[in-house]
Amino acid sequence: GFSGGKAKVYLDLQELPASSFEGVIGILPNQAQGDKLQLTGYLDLQLANLFSTGRALSMKWQKFSFQSQQLDLAYHHPYLFNSKILLDFGFNLVKQDTTFINRRLEFGVGTYLWKNIIFNGNYIRFSGNLTTSDSDIIQDQGIADYKTDLYTLNLSNSVREDDFQFTNDWTFKVGFSIGEKTIEKNPNIPTQ
């Protein structure tokens, strides 16, 4: 409305919950050690806008089978020290019974170019290690110890994706990656 030669804008804003938590924890008999119990379950924790700062933290964990589990961690920190700089961190671990362990570690630094356009660079390290020396499994599945280092540059927009609302927002991401993969000799496996 207008009053006193000035315009006043009134916005009817409502806060929407953006954080979520779900999980199931259980106890099962350990098949390898008959009288012992093992912890199994699923956890999905998504915390958005931590302490009203725009920071985000997520954690996903699951373990449904004996000696296998998966863990995903991510942290996003926008406007570092009130600047246009943002930081990202990610970690992923997959352990497959007594066969292998794969890991992914990611660090990212970026900046806001315009209102919602982000330019960032990331360093990503993928690595995997065999945890078995069974040559039949190794030959059948074609797996080996490895590490991969990737350097990426990305240009994207930061429109928040909401799975529960259909909007006319559009999103894009353009990226370039360069890196090197190295197959490593596992000392527990015979040379042949």
C-alpha positions in Angstrom: 0.0 0.0 0.0 0.9 3.6 -0.3 1.0 6.1 2.6 2.9 9.3 3.1 4.2 9.3 -0.4 6.0 6.0 0.1 5.2 2.4 -0.9 5.2 -0.3 1.7 5.5 -3.9 0.6 4.0 -6.6 2.8 5.0 -10.2 2.2 3.1 -13.1 3.7 6.1 -15.4 4.1 6.0 -18.8 5.8 8.9 -20.9 7.0 9.0 -24.3 5.5 10.7 -27.2 7.2 13.7 -28.4 5.2 15.5 -30.8 7.6 14.6 -34.4 7.8 15.5 -37.5 9.8 14.6 -41.1 9.3 16.1 -44.3 10.4 15.7 -47.9 11.5 18.1 -49.7 13.8 18.0 -53.4 14.4 19.9 -56.3 16.0 20.4 -59.6 14.2 22.2 -62.7 15.0 25.7 -62.8 13.6 25.9 -65.6 11.1 29.6 -66.1 11.4 29.7 -66.0 15.2 26.6 -67.9 16.2 26.1 -66.5 19.7 26.9 -62.9 19.0 24.6 -60.1 17.8 25.2 -57.5 15.1 23.8 -54.0 14.6 22.0 -53.3 11.3 19.9 -50.5 10.0 19.5 -47.4 8.0 19.9 -43.7 8.9 19.2 -40.7 6.7 19.8 -37.3 8.3 19.4 -34.1 6.2 20.0 -30.8 8.1 19.4 -27.7 6.0 20.0 -24.1 7.0 21.9 -25.0 10.2 21.5 -22.2 12.8 19.9 -20.0 10.0 23.3 -19.7 8.2 22.5 -21.6 5.0 24.9 -24.3 5.9 23.8 -27.9 5.2 24.9 -31.3 6.6 23.8 -34.7 5.5 24.6 -38.2 6.7 23.4 -41.5 5.3 24.3 -44.9 6.7 23.1 -48.3 5.9 24.0 -51.8 7.0 21.7 -54.6 6.0 24.0 -57.5 5.5 26.8 -59.1 7.4 30.2 -57.2 7.1 28.8 -54.8 4.4 27.9 -51.2 4.9 27.7 -47.8 3.2 28.3 -44.3 4.6 27.7 -40.9 2.9 28.7 -37.6 4.6 28.3 -34.1 3.0 28.8 -30.6 4.3 28.0 -27.3 2.4 29.2 -23.9 3.8 28.1 -20.9 1.8 29.3 -17.3 2.3 32.5 -18.1 4.2 33.3 -15.2 6.5 30.5 -13.2 4.9 32.2 -13.4 1.5 31.0 -14.9 -1.8 33.2 -18.0 -1.2 31.6 -21.4 -0.6 33.1 -24.6 0.6 31.9 -28.2 0.1 33.1 -31.5 1.6 32.0 -35.0 0.8 32.9 -38.5 1.9 31.6 -41.9 0.8 32.6 -45.3 2.0 31.3 -48.7 0.6 32.4 -51.9 2.3 31.4 -55.1 0.5 31.6 -58.0 2.9 35.2 -59.4 2.9 35.8 -58.4 -0.8 36.6 -54.7 -1.1 36.4 -51.2 0.4 35.8 -48.2 -1.8 36.2 -44.6 -0.7 35.5 -41.2 -2.2 36.8 -37.9 -0.7 35.8 -34.6 -2.2 36.8 -30.9 -1.4 35.3 -28.0 -3.2 35.8 -24.3 -3.3 33.6 -21.9 -5.2 32.2 -18.5 -5.6 28.8 -16.9 -6.5 29.2 -15.1 -9.8 25.7 -13.7 -9.9 22.6 -14.0 -7.8 22.4 -17.8 -8.1 25.2 -18.8 -10.5 28.1 -20.7 -8.9 31.6 -21.4 -10.3 33.6 -23.9 -8.3 36.5 -26.2 -8.5 36.8 -29.6 -6.8 39.4 -32.2 -5.9 38.0 -35.7 -5.8 40.0 -38.8 -4.7 38.5 -42.2 -5.4 40.2 -45.3 -4.0 39.5 -48.9 -3.5 41.3 -51.8 -1.7 40.7 -55.5 -1.9 40.1 -57.1 1.5 40.2 -60.6 0.2 43.1 -62.7 -1.2 40.8 -65.2 -2.9 42.1 -65.3 -6.4 38.9 -66.8 -7.8 36.8 -63.8 -6.6 39.5 -61.4 -7.9 39.6 -62.9 -11.4 35.8 -63.4 -11.6 34.9 -59.9 -10.6 38.0 -58.2 -12.2 38.7 -56.0 -9.2 42.0 -54.5 -8.0 43.4 -51.8 -5.7 43.2 -48.4 -7.4 43.2 -44.7 -6.8 41.9 -41.9 -9.0 42.6 -38.2 -8.6 40.2 -35.8 -10.4 40.3 -32.0 -10.7 37.0 -30.5 -11.8 35.7 -27.1 -12.8 31.9 -26.5 -12.7 29.4 -23.8 -13.6 25.9 -24.3 -12.2 22.9 -22.5 -10.7 21.9 -22.9 -7.1 18.1 -23.2 -7.4 16.9 -25.3 -4.5 15.3 -28.5 -5.7 12.3 -29.5 -3.8 10.9 -33.0 -4.3 7.5 -32.1 -2.9 6.7 -28.9 -4.9 6.5 -28.6 -8.7 7.8 -25.2 -9.8 8.9 -23.6 -13.1 12.5 -23.4 -11.9 15.2 -24.6 -14.2 18.6 -25.9 -13.3 21.9 -26.5 -15.1 25.4 -27.8 -14.5 28.3 -27.7 -16.9 31.6 -29.2 -15.9 35.1 -30.2 -17.0 37.3 -32.9 -15.3 40.8 -34.1 -15.7 42.6 -36.7 -13.7 44.6 -39.9 -13.4 43.8 -43.4 -12.4 46.5 -45.8 -11.0 46.1 -49.5 -10.5 48.2 -50.5 -7.4 49.7 -53.9 -6.5 48.2 -55.4 -3.4 50.9 -57.1 -1.2 48.4 -59.7 0.0 47.8 -61.1 -3.5 50.3 -63.4 -5.3 52.0 -61.9 -8.4 50.5 -64.5 -10.8 
